Amino acid sequence: MNHIKVDIKILIYYNLIGKQVIPIKQKTKKRFSLFEYVTFSIQNCCGWTLVYMLLQIVFAIFPTLMISISAMFINAFINVYSGIDSIEVLVRYGSLLLLFVLISYLLPTCVSFAGIRLNADLGTAFDLLLATKRSRIPYALIENSETYELLERVCADSSGRMYTGIRNLFRAAEYIIRFAGITITLFVYDVTVGLLTGVLLVLIVPVCIKGGKEDYQAYEKASEQFRRARYLRTVLSGRDSAAERTLFGYSSWMNQKWEAWYGEGRILASVATKQNFIRIKIGSMISVLVSGGIMLLMLPGVSNGTITVGLYISIITAVIGLVQLMTWNIAGVVEDLVVSQQYSKDFISFMALEEEAPASDPGDRIPVRSIEFRNVSFSYPNCDTKVLDHVSFLLETGKTYALVGENGSGKSTVVKLMLGLFKDYDGEILLNGTELRQLSPGQLQGIYACSFQDFARYELSVRDNIAIGAGIQMDQVPDAAVREAIDKVGLTDYISAMPNGMETKLGRLEDEGTDLSGGQWQRIAIARALIKDAAVYIMDEPTAALDPMSEKDIYDFIRQAMGGKLGVLITHRLGGAARTDEIIVLKQGKVWERGTFQSLMGRNGAFAHLYNIQRSWYQ
Ligand code: ADP
């Protein structure tokens, strides 16, 4: 149930920020057009987008203006030297040139500053959009490895994606404007030279686009290896595995594995980089040749006076600057554009994933009388094995049930189906006689309160850790209700003795955070379920981390709290199962036995066998 944890965290994040994001319109097409980046940016961060756009346009036009200004200055200098013009003319053009040089130094800083601001605002808006979408994706899609990988690809390092898309668009526009400026200036004086400059662009851009696509494919393969290596790094350095890492001493073995996976990824990435480097080198050689050609072609114009010396020098300077930019930068920009486009393909698929309605409103709650499994069979998506095989049983309100069985017998799967997390089953699951699939996710959420075996440990306050389960906005949960839940799980004395009582932060995220023992965390997780005014309580191994004394107490607390409701307990501790009204024994995906504790013991079947084995441990 790990993925549920992640999603709940995202939901909290979204609730805490509570900001509205204007979404990107749902698309039926495969890619995200470059202009949609701008639309999203304008809709969510209008001011900084406009400032950034304006500065980028000025920045792009500047080099063309510089050609004319520096040409005028050089010509004035030659004329003053030859005695044709007065020194005032030189001072005038010199001042103008100085002003332009000053502005051209300041402009990149202004563009960067606007870019940083835009990136920060856009990152937040985009992350919120992704978090909202992610929180609405049905559980079954998250358990599916294909969609989960898509989700990871889209959501990992997502903050800068929108800004990168926009920056690349403007950088591409900048080069086009600079290029057009030089070409037009050249056309005015010499059509052939203008045409040749055009050829330069036609030659380089397709090479860059092809390179970018190949790069992305190689990057995709490499990123799969990097993803595996990242997982190992978490195991090697994470807090959760610290004790086992020390005890089992597996670090060196895992380091080798990490090195192998990381190395494979690096080889794939470096092959792509090498190919790309060769392409850039060939591209740069072609452009150096073409710009050399342009210089030669312009020479006759200079000697017969159609092109002034000033213009020649300025254009040559601009062409060399642009060629350098194109061979190194433009290749990168076009590649980034292609990567953005490929990302947008994933993004469109991600946004098109099926959604579930967000959490129920309290008015949605329906009273539960019974839950019935009628001939339910189920296989996980993309798996042929039948995990549940014609399972039938009836659960009635006012009673508690224990679901027992060996590992892999299908207990958690029964719970997942009961919660409506998977809809693709054969047979019927009836809630008050109505097929579960007809209920909205909101209605289903309103019905259940669950405590999972691998419960989440939120690095929040004790209060929030419990209030989060209430099924309403956390800040609307009364303190008294939280206290009552704490009391039910027997933590009142312990929490009162904490430095800030219920407001004490748990975990190590904050300096003053307090960590709890496994058993205390488990009690918090149970309190989180008990605080909800639900019709059905599901407790998956609620006492796995508790000592036998606490275990007995907790079962009593749970039974009391569930009083009058429907309770389902999944447990390996058969002593706990004995305290329920009815026991359902699952084996190989089938209901093997069911009945009261006494009847099952009298039957001397699978349950009695397991129970006697457990009892013998204590004798
Ligand atoms: P239990 O809770 O009784 O230990 P589960 O319901 O978790 O058993 O698992 C029943 C069977 O379903 C096991 O064989 C397990 O390997 C398989 N299974 C569980 N989750 C998945 C999944 N997401 N995809 C494929 N098979 C799964």
XYZ file of C-alpha atoms and ligand atoms in Angstrom:
646
model
C 0.000 0.000 0.000
C 3.022 2.219 -0.352
C 1.649 4.279 -3.179
C -1.354 5.357 -1.169
C 1.042 6.974 1.267
C 2.642 9.009 -1.477
C -0.672 10.227 -2.712
C -1.951 11.193 0.679
C 1.230 13.206 1.167
C 0.552 15.019 -2.068
C -3.001 15.676 -0.986
C -1.770 17.207 2.235
C 0.627 19.331 0.289
C -2.195 20.469 -1.923
C -4.505 21.154 1.002
C -1.844 23.139 2.811
C -1.095 25.323 -0.160
C -4.714 25.525 -1.229
C -3.907 27.602 -4.302
C -5.816 27.449 -7.548
C -3.883 26.616 -10.681
C -5.318 27.285 -14.097
C -4.926 23.938 -15.799
C -3.768 23.199 -19.281
C -6.730 22.271 -21.437
C -7.156 18.528 -21.906
C -5.761 17.528 -25.267
C -6.603 14.745 -27.596
C -3.413 15.333 -29.601
C -0.093 13.728 -28.789
C 2.125 16.732 -28.110
C 2.095 19.949 -26.267
C 2.608 22.909 -28.597
C 5.369 25.332 -27.658
C 2.862 28.135 -27.454
C 0.915 26.244 -24.810
C 3.896 26.744 -22.515
C 3.425 30.488 -23.022
C -0.344 30.262 -22.494
C 0.124 28.363 -19.226
C 2.772 30.858 -18.156
C 0.626 33.912 -18.948
C -2.408 32.435 -17.217
C -0.544 31.557 -14.031
C 2.252 34.169 -13.781
C 1.149 36.983 -16.095
C 3.399 39.817 -14.822
C 6.771 38.073 -14.904
C 5.949 36.337 -18.191
C 5.359 39.695 -19.880
C 8.505 41.249 -18.370
C 10.531 38.197 -19.434
C 9.068 38.231 -22.967
C 9.740 41.947 -23.410
C 13.333 41.686 -22.199
C 13.979 38.669 -24.401
C 12.679 40.491 -27.490
C 14.852 43.550 -26.779
C 17.792 41.222 -26.117
C 17.232 39.498 -29.477
C 16.948 42.732 -31.482
C 20.030 44.279 -29.893
C 22.772 42.551 -31.930
C 21.143 43.761 -35.188
C 21.022 47.331 -33.875
C 24.654 46.950 -32.817
C 25.634 46.170 -36.445
C 24.383 49.572 -37.625
C 25.674 51.520 -34.599
C 29.174 50.023 -34.709
C 29.267 50.409 -38.527
C 28.411 54.117 -38.118
C 31.094 54.529 -35.452
C 33.824 52.788 -37.486
C 32.884 54.791 -40.626
C 32.926 58.050 -38.603
C 36.327 57.078 -37.210
C 37.719 56.489 -40.731
C 36.123 59.717 -41.971
C 37.545 61.781 -39.087
C 40.924 60.203 -39.708
C 40.678 61.114 -43.423
C 39.489 64.628 -42.515
C 35.997 64.170 -44.075
C 33.996 64.417 -40.808
C 34.477 66.555 -37.718
C 35.399 65.080 -34.314
C 31.869 65.906 -33.008
C 30.410 63.242 -35.322
C 32.807 60.670 -33.859
C 31.930 61.704 -30.288
C 28.206 61.444 -31.118
C 28.506 57.924 -32.560
C 31.012 56.970 -29.881
C 28.556 57.972 -27.105
C 25.762 56.094 -28.818
C 27.954 53.003 -29.126
C 29.000 53.291 -25.470
C 25.353 53.489 -24.415
C 24.515 50.392 -26.457
C 27.508 48.494 -25.088
C 26.410 49.383 -21.550
C 22.858 48.227 -22.208
C 24.093 45.015 -23.837
C 26.039 44.268 -20.632
C 23.052 44.955 -18.396
C 20.422 43.175 -20.478
C 21.523 39.558 -19.833
C 21.450 40.212 -16.065
C 17.913 41.615 -16.322
C 16.813 38.646 -18.473
C 18.336 36.201 -15.947
C 16.663 37.940 -13.014
C 13.253 37.892 -14.710
C 13.926 34.248 -15.644
C 14.679 33.264 -12.038
C 11.464 34.889 -10.797
C 9.417 33.337 -13.575
C 10.973 29.926 -12.941
C 10.073 30.067 -9.235
C 6.438 31.078 -9.846
C 5.935 28.719 -12.764
C 7.533 25.818 -10.877
C 5.028 26.190 -8.041
C 2.044 26.460 -10.382
C 3.162 23.477 -12.456
C 3.950 21.302 -9.433
C 0.515 22.061 -8.031
C -1.092 21.089 -11.301
C 0.804 17.778 -11.312
C 0.113 17.134 -7.616
C -3.613 17.729 -8.111
C -3.748 15.417 -11.084
C -1.620 12.802 -9.352
C -3.861 12.794 -6.304
C -6.848 12.001 -8.516
C -5.337 9.064 -10.367
C -7.079 5.821 -9.397
C -5.123 3.416 -7.216
C -5.236 0.646 -9.850
C -3.277 2.866 -12.271
C -0.684 3.608 -9.608
C -0.185 -0.116 -8.966
C 0.241 -0.660 -12.715
C 3.976 -0.451 -13.404
C 3.558 1.173 -16.841
C 1.411 4.057 -15.629
C 3.453 4.380 -12.450
C 6.612 4.838 -14.516
C 4.881 7.432 -16.688
C 3.830 9.214 -13.522
C 7.378 9.117 -12.163
C 8.831 10.351 -15.462
C 6.444 13.282 -15.588
C 6.601 14.228 -11.914
C 10.333 13.778 -11.250
C 12.235 17.075 -11.554
C 9.077 18.667 -12.851
C 9.534 22.153 -11.350
C 11.734 23.572 -14.081
C 9.973 21.925 -17.034
C 7.570 24.755 -17.867
C 10.255 27.405 -17.554
C 12.685 25.369 -19.672
C 10.000 25.103 -22.351
C 9.498 28.863 -22.375
C 13.198 29.699 -22.137
C 13.943 27.447 -25.086
C 11.161 28.975 -27.104
C 12.541 32.458 -26.496
C 16.118 31.387 -27.068
C 15.108 29.848 -30.397
C 13.205 33.058 -31.198
C 16.287 35.090 -30.223
C 18.493 33.184 -32.657
C 15.913 33.471 -35.419
C 15.624 37.237 -34.844
C 19.426 37.662 -34.730
C 19.804 35.529 -37.792
C 17.068 37.392 -39.668
C 18.630 40.742 -38.667
C 22.006 39.820 -40.163
C 20.456 38.181 -43.239
C 18.236 41.197 -43.943
C 21.159 43.594 -43.449
C 23.203 41.491 -45.863
C 20.347 41.248 -48.372
C 20.123 45.026 -48.465
C 23.732 45.248 -49.622
C 24.291 41.930 -51.403
C 21.616 39.346 -52.295
C 24.096 36.452 -52.860
C 25.738 36.900 -49.477
C 22.283 37.102 -47.853
C 21.270 33.849 -49.537
C 24.433 32.087 -48.410
C 23.761 33.053 -44.838
C 20.289 31.509 -45.221
C 21.905 28.251 -46.332
C 23.834 28.162 -43.070
C 20.618 27.875 -41.081
C 19.118 25.275 -43.411
C 22.258 23.160 -43.019
C 22.591 23.247 -39.265
C 19.043 23.066 -37.870
C 18.019 19.599 -39.226
C 21.297 18.121 -37.913
C 20.506 19.549 -34.486
C 16.904 18.257 -34.511
C 18.008 14.737 -35.453
C 20.704 14.836 -32.789
C 18.188 16.001 -30.193
C 15.805 13.115 -30.941
C 18.537 10.502 -30.774
C 19.773 12.066 -27.568
C 16.350 11.774 -25.953
C 16.021 8.102 -26.871
C 19.455 7.392 -25.402
C 18.551 9.477 -22.352
C 15.356 7.444 -21.881
C 17.358 4.198 -21.829
C 19.979 5.688 -19.527
C 17.363 7.099 -17.168
C 15.943 3.600 -16.581
C 19.379 2.545 -15.276
C 19.740 5.747 -13.272
C 16.310 5.115 -11.709
C 17.403 1.671 -10.488
C 20.678 3.128 -9.230
C 18.750 5.876 -7.399
C 16.728 3.215 -5.582
C 19.918 1.515 -4.393
C 21.310 4.855 -3.282
C 18.215 5.304 -1.103
C 18.807 1.894 0.449
C 22.495 2.711 0.907
C 21.938 6.045 2.582
C 18.312 6.070 3.809
C 17.344 6.178 7.472
C 14.769 3.369 7.141
C 17.401 0.835 6.158
C 20.220 2.152 8.401
C 19.923 -0.527 11.084
C 19.758 -3.460 8.658
C 22.559 -1.964 6.580
C 24.838 -1.955 9.604
C 23.699 -5.331 10.867
C 23.793 -7.240 7.590
C 26.798 -5.380 6.216
C 25.441 -5.463 2.684
C 26.785 -2.017 1.791
C 29.763 -3.227 -0.239
C 27.672 -5.713 -2.244
C 25.097 -3.031 -2.922
C 27.764 -0.479 -3.762
C 28.994 -2.828 -6.484
C 25.460 -3.270 -7.809
C 24.918 0.485 -7.707
C 28.168 1.047 -9.575
C 27.168 -1.496 -12.242
C 23.731 0.044 -12.832
C 24.976 3.583 -12.655
C 27.893 2.708 -14.948
C 25.552 1.195 -17.554
C 23.467 4.370 -17.505
C 26.572 6.504 -17.818
C 27.844 4.495 -20.809
C 24.493 4.903 -22.595
C 24.466 8.625 -21.863
C 28.108 9.131 -22.861
C 27.647 7.304 -26.198
C 24.864 9.763 -26.961
C 27.014 12.701 -25.860
C 29.898 11.524 -28.068
C 27.630 11.232 -31.119
C 26.213 14.603 -30.345
C 29.679 16.105 -29.979
C 30.709 14.762 -33.406
C 27.564 16.243 -34.941
C 28.266 19.618 -33.332
C 31.881 19.528 -34.571
C 30.802 18.760 -38.146
C 28.162 21.481 -37.867
C 30.707 23.979 -36.580
C 33.178 23.166 -39.356
C 30.485 23.735 -41.973
C 29.522 27.044 -40.390
C 33.141 28.222 -40.161
C 33.511 27.455 -43.867
C 30.297 29.255 -44.731
C 31.180 32.321 -42.651
C 34.672 32.384 -44.234
C 32.941 32.285 -47.589
C 30.724 35.203 -46.571
C 33.802 37.267 -45.665
C 35.367 36.573 -49.065
C 32.152 37.244 -50.948
C 31.733 40.627 -49.269
C 35.251 41.813 -50.154
C 34.468 42.973 -53.744
C 31.562 45.047 -52.359
C 33.996 46.730 -49.948
C 36.534 47.533 -52.668
C 33.919 48.981 -55.073
C 32.275 50.995 -52.284
C 28.787 49.332 -52.082
C 29.664 48.034 -48.597
C 31.423 50.428 -46.222
C 34.419 49.253 -44.178
C 32.433 49.913 -40.996
C 29.560 47.702 -42.152
C 31.990 44.976 -43.257
C 33.697 44.847 -39.890
C 30.387 44.974 -37.965
C 28.763 42.280 -40.087
C 31.786 40.017 -39.864
C 31.828 40.470 -36.074
C 28.088 39.709 -35.921
C 28.405 36.674 -38.215
C 31.298 35.231 -36.178
C 29.320 35.817 -32.964
C 26.236 34.166 -34.419
C 28.167 31.241 -35.891
C 29.756 30.561 -32.520
C 26.365 30.800 -30.890
C 24.762 28.530 -33.459
C 27.392 25.822 -33.399
C 27.456 25.542 -29.628
C 24.309 27.094 -28.229
C 21.724 26.520 -30.921
C 22.522 22.812 -30.952
C 21.803 22.748 -27.236
C 18.652 24.824 -27.620
C 17.207 22.716 -30.414
C 17.995 19.591 -28.434
C 16.340 21.063 -25.356
C 13.349 21.912 -27.523
C 13.151 18.307 -28.674
C 13.509 17.056 -25.086
C 10.716 19.443 -24.039
C 8.591 18.121 -26.860
C 9.256 14.525 -25.826
C 8.461 15.426 -22.214
C 5.272 17.039 -23.429
C 4.266 13.715 -25.037
C 4.540 12.040 -21.634
C 2.823 14.990 -20.014
C -0.159 14.787 -22.391
C -0.496 11.029 -21.702
C -0.268 11.739 -17.972
C -2.949 14.437 -18.080
C -5.159 12.106 -20.125
C -5.033 9.381 -17.419
C -8.386 8.533 -15.967
C -9.337 10.547 -12.857
C -11.382 9.825 -9.803
C -13.573 12.361 -8.109
C -11.767 14.046 -5.214
C -12.608 13.236 -1.586
C -16.247 12.957 -0.607
C -18.140 15.704 1.092
C -19.571 14.641 4.469
C -23.151 14.678 3.114
C -22.164 11.804 0.870
C -22.068 9.230 3.668
C -24.325 6.232 3.294
C -25.317 3.970 6.200
C -23.946 0.456 5.737
C -25.957 -2.625 6.624
C -23.923 -5.275 4.861
C -21.053 -5.991 2.495
C -21.231 -9.148 0.465
C -18.691 -10.835 -1.818
C -20.548 -13.038 -4.296
C -18.379 -15.362 -6.378
C -15.608 -12.811 -6.669
C -12.588 -13.784 -8.766
C -9.688 -11.447 -9.430
C -6.296 -11.251 -11.143
C -4.019 -8.213 -10.901
C -3.687 -6.208 -14.135
C -1.102 -7.738 -16.492
C -1.003 -10.970 -14.399
C -2.687 -14.241 -15.336
C -2.687 -15.832 -11.883
C -6.060 -15.823 -10.145
C -5.457 -14.251 -6.738
C -9.083 -14.652 -5.632
C -11.116 -17.595 -6.889
C -14.910 -17.483 -6.454
C -14.779 -15.883 -3.036
C -18.133 -15.464 -1.263
C -18.937 -14.169 2.217
C -21.347 -11.800 3.963
C -20.321 -9.122 6.487
C -22.998 -7.427 8.605
C -22.970 -4.206 10.573
C -22.695 -4.616 14.344
C -20.190 -7.452 14.041
C -16.432 -7.749 13.833
C -14.752 -10.191 11.470
C -11.248 -11.587 11.309
C -9.680 -12.327 7.942
C -6.926 -14.873 8.492
C -4.686 -16.994 6.311
C -1.107 -17.585 5.319
C 0.977 -14.973 3.484
C -0.194 -14.566 -0.083
C -3.605 -16.148 0.593
C -5.367 -12.996 -0.655
C -6.331 -11.075 2.530
C -4.985 -7.681 1.422
C -6.463 -8.214 -2.020
C -9.925 -8.730 -0.467
C -9.462 -5.418 1.363
C -8.298 -3.610 -1.786
C -11.412 -4.810 -3.626
C -13.652 -3.914 -0.699
C -12.202 -0.396 -0.733
C -13.002 -0.114 -4.446
C -9.319 0.276 -5.420
C -9.706 -2.261 -8.228
C -12.848 -2.495 -10.294
C -11.871 -5.167 -12.745
C -13.134 -8.271 -10.914
C -15.589 -11.023 -11.840
C -18.614 -11.649 -9.653
C -20.241 -9.059 -7.423
C -19.318 -7.031 -4.372
C -22.534 -5.707 -2.888
C -22.883 -2.904 -0.396
C -26.435 -2.995 1.030
C -27.228 -5.039 -2.093
C -25.831 -2.398 -4.484
C -22.822 -3.235 -6.650
C -19.771 -1.397 -5.302
C -18.778 -0.195 -8.767
C -21.889 1.957 -8.857
C -20.735 4.024 -5.889
C -18.586 7.091 -6.415
C -15.051 7.093 -4.977
C -16.233 9.876 -2.685
C -19.019 7.693 -1.274
C -16.583 4.813 -0.800
C -14.092 7.020 1.006
C -16.845 8.194 3.319
C -17.666 4.613 4.329
C -14.265 3.265 5.361
C -11.637 3.983 7.955
C -8.458 1.923 7.556
C -5.255 1.277 9.335
C -2.757 -0.353 6.991
C -0.025 -2.742 7.918
C 2.649 -0.496 6.384
C 1.015 2.662 7.689
C 2.456 6.060 6.863
C 4.562 7.998 9.364
C 3.922 11.636 8.558
C 6.547 14.094 9.656
C 3.820 16.350 11.056
C 2.584 17.076 14.570
C 0.911 14.331 16.639
C -2.346 16.196 16.177
C -2.065 16.375 12.388
C -0.885 12.768 12.175
C -4.209 11.730 13.684
C -6.514 14.454 12.336
C -5.497 13.589 8.772
C -7.611 10.424 9.058
C -10.839 12.219 9.963
C -11.874 12.599 6.335
C -12.481 16.343 6.692
C -10.204 19.395 6.477
C -7.516 18.861 9.110
C -7.954 22.279 10.725
C -11.672 21.589 11.226
C -11.045 18.498 13.354
C -11.795 19.438 16.996
C -8.948 18.942 19.489
C -11.360 16.974 21.683
C -11.816 14.391 18.917
C -8.047 14.009 18.553
C -7.691 13.627 22.340
C -10.410 10.974 22.363
C -8.630 9.005 19.625
C -5.336 9.291 21.524
C -7.113 8.007 24.610
C -8.599 5.041 22.740
C -5.148 3.835 21.766
C -3.732 4.399 25.250
C -1.284 7.182 24.383
C -2.717 9.960 26.588
C -0.020 9.855 29.294
C 2.823 9.545 26.836
C 1.677 12.433 24.658
C 0.884 14.705 27.627
C 4.494 14.262 28.741
C 5.824 15.375 25.349
C 7.345 18.895 25.178
C 4.479 20.390 23.164
C 1.806 17.786 23.860
C -0.327 17.123 20.796
C 1.512 19.806 18.859
C 4.867 17.997 19.138
C 6.341 17.386 15.714
C 7.071 13.762 14.919
C 9.988 12.452 12.885
C 13.366 14.001 12.157
C 12.364 16.566 9.547
C 12.550 19.364 12.088
C 15.228 19.948 14.699
C 12.846 19.663 17.609
C 11.080 16.631 16.071
C 10.545 13.573 18.290
C 10.681 10.054 16.947
C 8.433 7.302 18.275
C 8.927 3.596 18.694
C 7.383 1.223 16.142
C 4.558 0.346 18.540
C 3.816 4.007 19.299
C 3.690 4.814 15.611
C 1.290 1.914 15.159
C -0.991 3.298 17.855
C -0.946 6.677 16.096
C -1.952 4.908 12.862
C -4.825 3.165 14.650
C -5.926 6.466 16.225
C -5.879 7.960 12.702
C -8.413 5.332 11.631
C -10.505 5.491 14.802
C -10.957 9.270 14.643
C -13.027 8.893 11.513
C -16.758 8.559 11.929
C -16.891 5.663 9.486
C -19.382 2.860 8.925
C -16.723 0.202 8.326
C -13.351 -0.073 10.093
C -10.605 -2.116 8.488
C -7.493 -2.893 10.510
C -4.670 -4.661 8.695
C -2.353 -6.285 11.281
C -3.080 -3.539 13.811
C -0.873 -5.051 16.471
C 2.125 -6.219 14.431
C 4.460 -3.787 16.220
C 2.938 -4.144 19.697
C 3.928 -6.219 22.697
C 1.427 -8.903 23.819
C 0.122 -6.807 26.757
C -0.565 -3.793 24.555
C -1.953 -6.103 21.896
C -4.711 -7.341 24.187
C -5.574 -3.744 25.181
C -5.631 -2.585 21.590
C -8.015 -5.344 20.547
C -10.337 -4.261 23.345
C -10.021 -0.602 22.323
C -10.706 -1.469 18.702
C -13.720 -3.610 19.563
C -15.110 -0.838 21.737
C -14.476 1.821 19.095
C -16.052 -0.340 16.420
C -19.111 -0.993 18.592
C -22.248 -1.009 16.461
C -20.200 -0.624 13.288
C -18.726 -3.177 10.930
C -15.159 -4.170 11.747
C -12.729 -6.192 9.650
C -9.482 -7.302 11.209
C -6.678 -8.866 9.196
C -4.381 -10.660 11.548
C -1.844 -13.382 11.983
C -2.312 -13.245 15.756
C -5.039 -15.839 16.064
C -5.621 -14.947 19.717
C -6.849 -11.591 18.450
C -9.054 -13.310 15.865
C -10.643 -15.284 18.687
C -12.103 -12.044 20.057
C -14.110 -11.341 16.870
C -17.641 -12.495 16.037
C -16.663 -14.484 12.982
C -13.475 -15.722 11.360
C -12.971 -16.095 7.601
C -10.016 -18.299 6.683
C -8.522 -17.673 3.238
C -6.314 -20.203 1.540
C -5.051 -20.169 -2.041
C -7.449 -17.372 -2.911
C -10.517 -19.274 -1.656
C -12.664 -19.075 1.461
C -11.422 -22.239 3.116
C -13.396 -22.069 6.352
C -15.607 -19.608 8.157
C -17.427 -19.468 11.477
C -17.084 -18.478 15.113
C -13.882 -19.257 16.958
C -15.574 -22.108 18.828
C -17.061 -23.653 15.712
C -13.743 -23.505 13.833
C -11.865 -25.013 16.758
C -14.506 -27.739 16.995
C -14.084 -28.468 13.309
C -10.397 -29.087 13.797
C -9.547 -27.847 10.308
C -7.034 -25.334 8.919
C -7.790 -22.632 11.510
C -7.576 -25.007 14.484
C -4.297 -26.324 13.096
C -2.780 -22.818 12.822
C -4.164 -21.815 16.222
C -2.715 -24.874 17.936
C 0.695 -24.226 16.386
C 0.631 -20.641 17.692
C -0.562 -21.767 21.131
C 2.222 -24.304 21.379
C 4.779 -21.445 21.165
C 3.580 -20.163 24.512
C 3.609 -23.503 26.352
P -1.968 -11.595 1.856
O -2.467 -10.240 2.221
O -2.868 -12.684 2.262
O -0.556 -11.831 2.288
P -2.125 -10.559 -0.840
O -3.565 -10.265 -1.047
O -1.213 -9.401 -0.549
O -1.936 -11.693 0.257
O -1.532 -11.268 -2.122
C -2.182 -12.359 -2.754
C -1.405 -12.715 -4.025
O -1.485 -11.634 -4.927
C 0.058 -12.977 -3.774
O 0.436 -14.099 -4.531
C 0.752 -11.745 -4.307
O 1.974 -12.076 -4.858
C -0.198 -11.254 -5.374
N -0.172 -9.779 -5.483
C -0.372 -8.893 -4.511
N -0.299 -7.625 -4.981
C -0.036 -7.723 -6.304
C 0.151 -6.774 -7.370
N 0.072 -5.459 -7.166
N 0.401 -7.241 -8.601
C 0.471 -8.576 -8.826
N 0.302 -9.515 -7.880
C 0.052 -9.111 -6.629
